[in-house]
Amino acid sequence: MKWLLLLFMMLGSANASQRIYMTSLDWPPYSGKDLPEYGTSVSIAKAAFAAMGYELVVDFKPWVRTVASASKQDKYIGYFPEYWFDSEQFVFSDSIGSGPLGLVQNQKKPIEWTNLDDLKKYRIGVVQGYVNTEQFDALVLNGTLTVEASVSDSRNVNKVAKSRLDAAVIDVNVLKYLIDADSRSQVLKERLEMNSRLLEEKQLYLAFKNTPEGKNWRDIFNQGLKLIQRDEAMINSTQESEGKPHTTEALNLE
């Protein structure tokens, strides 16, 4: 994978005294301790920091602890991947890619909706602590929508498959990964599908503490991200000029 190549090229300049720490969660294919390169978002983040001479070490935790640890512990400069939201605690990097956010539904009981108010008649699952969309979360906050919070996307997927929920908010790529990795993959493929209407195409970011130090790390990361974007473009250009195929990652850098 090209991010692995870029990471190996960059890591030569990083050493133990230049290690920095962030938190993340198991959210495949974007992040996860058991994924190749720890997931697409982590491989991008590591490569961008390595381009600036820093070795990023990622500690994986459950989502609520991911955010809490990044906020409260001095060891961590922030967490990721995250959707942008209005926050006084965190500042956000440039986008590291995007993911389509929608609703997984049971094929036997598809839901129908035109606007978010239509969802109030359904049992909708969310993951505790996740940011969804600004409008969706506002309707949950004011009581228009009633949702059921679970600790993980996989739990919500199982609930929809068993018709214990009418639908659940989930990233399309996350759903595909969870189904493909499940031992009951064929059963889930026969029971589940994404609703044809997306909630939003969400950008993914790194969230840094909203402090002078955190803002400095954000700026360092953004500079490194621009460097690896440039190097990626150069690699692609070279491969195309030589007539060699190149891979396209699930996350497209902006």
C-alpha positions as CSV (number, residue, x, y, z in Angstrom):
1,M,0.0,0.0,0.0
2,K,1.3,3.4,-0.8
3,W,0.7,4.8,2.7
4,L,3.0,2.0,4.0
5,L,5.7,3.0,1.5
6,L,5.4,6.7,2.5
7,L,5.5,5.8,6.2
8,F,8.7,3.7,5.8
9,M,10.3,6.6,3.9
10,M,9.4,9.1,6.5
11,L,10.1,7.1,9.7
12,G,13.8,7.2,9.3
13,S,13.9,10.8,10.6
14,A,11.8,10.0,13.7
15,N,13.3,8.8,17.0
16,A,12.2,7.9,20.5
17,S,12.6,11.4,21.8
18,Q,10.2,12.7,19.1
19,R,7.3,10.3,19.9
20,I,3.9,11.8,20.3
21,Y,0.8,10.0,21.5
22,M,-2.9,10.1,20.5
23,T,-5.9,7.9,21.2
24,S,-8.1,6.1,18.8
25,L,-10.7,3.4,18.7
26,D,-11.4,0.1,16.9
27,W,-13.4,1.5,14.0
28,P,-12.5,-0.5,10.9
29,P,-11.5,0.1,8.2
30,Y,-10.4,3.5,9.5
31,S,-8.7,2.6,12.7
32,G,-8.1,-0.5,14.8
33,K,-5.3,-2.3,16.7
34,D,-5.7,-5.5,14.7
35,L,-5.9,-3.9,11.2
36,P,-3.0,-3.7,8.7
37,E,-1.2,-0.4,9.4
38,Y,-3.8,0.1,12.2
39,G,-6.3,1.2,9.6
40,T,-6.4,3.8,6.8
41,S,-6.8,6.9,9.0
42,V,-4.0,5.8,11.3
43,S,-1.6,5.1,8.4
44,I,-2.3,8.6,7.0
45,A,-1.8,10.2,10.4
46,K,1.5,8.3,11.0
47,A,2.8,9.2,7.6
48,A,2.0,12.9,8.0
49,F,3.7,13.2,11.4
50,A,6.7,11.1,10.2
51,A,7.1,13.6,7.3
52,M,7.7,16.2,10.0
53,G,10.1,14.1,12.0
54,Y,7.7,12.7,14.7
55,E,6.7,9.1,15.5
56,L,3.0,8.9,16.3
57,V,2.0,6.2,18.8
58,V,-1.7,5.4,18.9
59,D,-3.3,3.9,22.0
60,F,-6.6,2.2,21.2
61,K,-9.5,2.4,23.7
62,P,-13.3,2.2,23.8
63,W,-14.8,5.4,22.2
64,V,-15.8,7.2,25.4
65,R,-12.4,6.6,26.9
66,T,-10.7,7.6,23.6
67,V,-12.2,11.1,23.9
68,A,-11.9,11.3,27.7
69,S,-8.3,10.3,27.8
70,A,-7.3,12.7,25.0
71,S,-9.1,15.5,26.9
72,K,-7.8,14.8,30.4
73,Q,-4.4,13.1,30.2
74,D,-1.3,15.2,29.5
75,K,0.3,12.2,27.6
76,Y,-2.0,12.7,24.6
77,I,-2.2,15.6,22.2
78,G,-5.6,14.5,20.8
79,Y,-7.6,11.7,19.3
80,F,-9.0,10.6,15.9
81,P,-10.7,9.9,13.6
82,E,-13.5,12.3,14.3
83,Y,-16.2,14.2,12.5
84,W,-16.1,18.0,12.9
85,F,-18.3,19.4,15.6
86,D,-18.6,22.7,17.4
87,S,-16.2,22.3,20.3
88,E,-14.4,24.4,22.9
89,Q,-12.2,21.5,24.0
90,F,-10.7,20.5,20.6
91,V,-9.5,22.0,17.3
92,F,-9.5,20.0,14.1
93,S,-6.9,19.2,11.5
94,D,-7.4,19.4,7.8
95,S,-9.5,16.6,6.4
96,I,-7.8,13.2,6.2
97,G,-10.6,11.7,4.0
98,S,-14.3,11.1,4.0
99,G,-16.9,8.5,4.7
100,P,-20.6,8.2,3.7
101,L,-22.8,8.2,6.8
102,G,-26.3,6.6,6.5
103,L,-28.7,4.2,7.9
104,V,-28.4,0.4,7.9
105,Q,-31.8,-1.3,7.7
106,N,-33.3,-4.8,7.6
107,Q,-34.1,-5.8,4.0
108,K,-37.4,-7.2,5.0
109,K,-38.5,-4.0,6.7
110,P,-37.0,-1.0,4.8
111,I,-37.6,2.4,6.3
112,E,-39.0,5.3,4.2
113,W,-38.0,8.9,4.9
114,T,-37.6,12.2,3.1
115,N,-36.5,14.5,5.9
116,L,-35.2,13.7,9.4
117,D,-38.6,14.4,11.1
118,D,-39.9,11.3,9.3
119,L,-37.5,9.1,11.4
120,K,-39.3,9.8,14.6
121,K,-41.6,6.8,14.0
122,Y,-38.7,4.4,13.8
123,R,-36.4,2.9,16.4
124,I,-33.0,4.3,15.4
125,G,-29.7,3.0,16.9
126,V,-26.6,5.2,17.5
127,V,-23.3,4.6,19.2
128,Q,-22.9,6.2,22.6
129,G,-20.7,9.3,22.3
130,Y,-20.5,9.4,18.5
131,V,-21.1,12.6,16.6
132,N,-23.6,12.0,13.8
133,T,-24.8,15.0,11.8
134,E,-25.5,18.4,13.2
135,Q,-29.2,18.3,12.3
136,F,-29.7,14.7,13.4
137,D,-28.1,15.3,16.8
138,A,-30.1,18.5,17.3
139,L,-33.3,16.6,16.8
140,V,-32.2,14.0,19.3
141,L,-31.3,16.7,21.8
142,N,-34.6,18.4,21.5
143,G,-36.6,15.2,21.8
144,T,-37.9,15.0,18.2
145,L,-36.0,11.8,17.6
146,T,-35.7,9.1,20.2
147,V,-32.6,6.9,19.7
148,E,-31.2,3.8,21.4
149,A,-27.5,4.1,22.2
150,S,-25.2,1.1,22.1
151,V,-21.5,0.7,22.8
152,S,-20.5,-0.2,19.3
153,D,-21.5,-0.2,15.6
154,S,-21.4,-4.0,15.6
155,R,-24.0,-4.3,18.4
156,N,-26.3,-2.0,16.4
157,V,-25.8,-4.0,13.3
158,N,-26.8,-7.2,15.1
159,K,-29.9,-5.5,16.5
160,V,-31.0,-4.4,13.1
161,A,-30.4,-7.9,11.7
162,K,-32.6,-9.3,14.5
163,S,-35.3,-6.5,13.9
164,R,-34.7,-5.1,17.4
165,L,-34.0,-1.8,15.8
166,D,-35.6,-0.4,12.6
167,A,-32.3,1.2,11.5
168,A,-29.0,2.4,12.9
169,V,-26.7,5.2,12.0
170,I,-23.4,3.9,10.5
171,D,-20.7,4.7,8.0
172,V,-21.1,2.7,4.8
173,N,-17.5,1.5,4.8
174,V,-17.7,0.4,8.4
175,L,-20.8,-1.6,7.7
176,K,-19.1,-3.4,4.8
177,Y,-16.1,-4.2,6.9
178,L,-18.2,-5.5,9.8
179,I,-20.3,-7.8,7.5
180,D,-17.3,-9.1,5.6
181,A,-15.4,-9.9,8.8
182,D,-18.3,-11.6,10.6
183,S,-18.5,-15.4,10.7
184,R,-22.2,-15.0,9.7
185,S,-21.3,-12.8,6.8
186,Q,-23.7,-14.5,4.3
187,V,-26.6,-14.3,6.7
188,L,-26.0,-10.6,7.4
189,K,-25.7,-9.8,3.7
190,E,-29.1,-11.4,3.1
191,R,-30.6,-9.5,6.0
192,L,-29.0,-6.0,5.9
193,E,-28.6,-3.2,3.5
194,M,-28.0,0.6,3.5
195,N,-31.0,2.8,3.1
196,S,-30.6,4.5,-0.3
197,R,-30.7,8.0,1.2
198,L,-27.5,9.1,3.0
199,L,-27.4,11.4,6.0
200,E,-24.2,13.1,4.9
201,E,-20.8,12.6,3.3
202,K,-18.7,13.2,6.4
203,Q,-15.1,14.4,6.5
204,L,-12.7,12.8,8.9
205,Y,-10.3,14.8,11.1
206,L,-7.7,14.6,13.9
207,A,-8.9,16.4,17.0
208,F,-6.3,18.2,19.0
209,K,-6.6,19.8,22.5
210,N,-7.7,23.4,22.2
211,T,-4.6,24.8,23.8
212,P,-1.6,26.7,22.3
213,E,0.3,23.4,22.3
214,G,-2.6,21.6,20.7
215,K,-2.9,24.2,18.0
216,N,0.8,23.9,17.3
217,W,0.5,20.1,16.9
218,R,-2.4,20.7,14.5
219,D,-0.3,23.0,12.4
220,I,2.6,20.6,12.3
221,F,0.2,17.8,11.3
222,N,-1.4,19.9,8.5
223,Q,2.0,20.7,7.1
224,G,3.0,17.0,7.1
225,L,-0.3,16.1,5.5
226,K,0.4,18.5,2.6
227,L,3.8,16.9,2.2
228,I,2.5,13.4,1.9
229,Q,-0.2,14.6,-0.5
230,R,2.5,16.0,-2.6
231,D,4.5,12.8,-2.4
232,E,1.4,10.7,-3.2
233,A,0.8,12.9,-6.3
234,M,4.4,12.4,-7.4
235,I,4.2,8.6,-6.9
236,N,1.0,8.4,-8.9
237,S,2.4,10.6,-11.6
238,T,5.5,8.4,-11.9
239,Q,3.4,5.2,-12.0
240,E,1.1,6.6,-14.7
241,S,4.0,7.8,-16.8
242,E,5.6,4.3,-16.6
243,G,2.3,2.7,-17.4
244,K,2.0,1.0,-14.0
245,P,-1.3,0.6,-12.2
246,H,-1.7,2.2,-8.8
247,T,-4.1,1.5,-6.0
248,T,-6.8,3.9,-4.7
249,E,-7.4,4.0,-1.0
250,A,-10.8,3.9,0.7
251,L,-10.1,7.4,1.9
252,N,-9.4,10.1,-0.7
253,L,-7.3,12.9,0.6
254,E,-8.8,16.3,-0.1
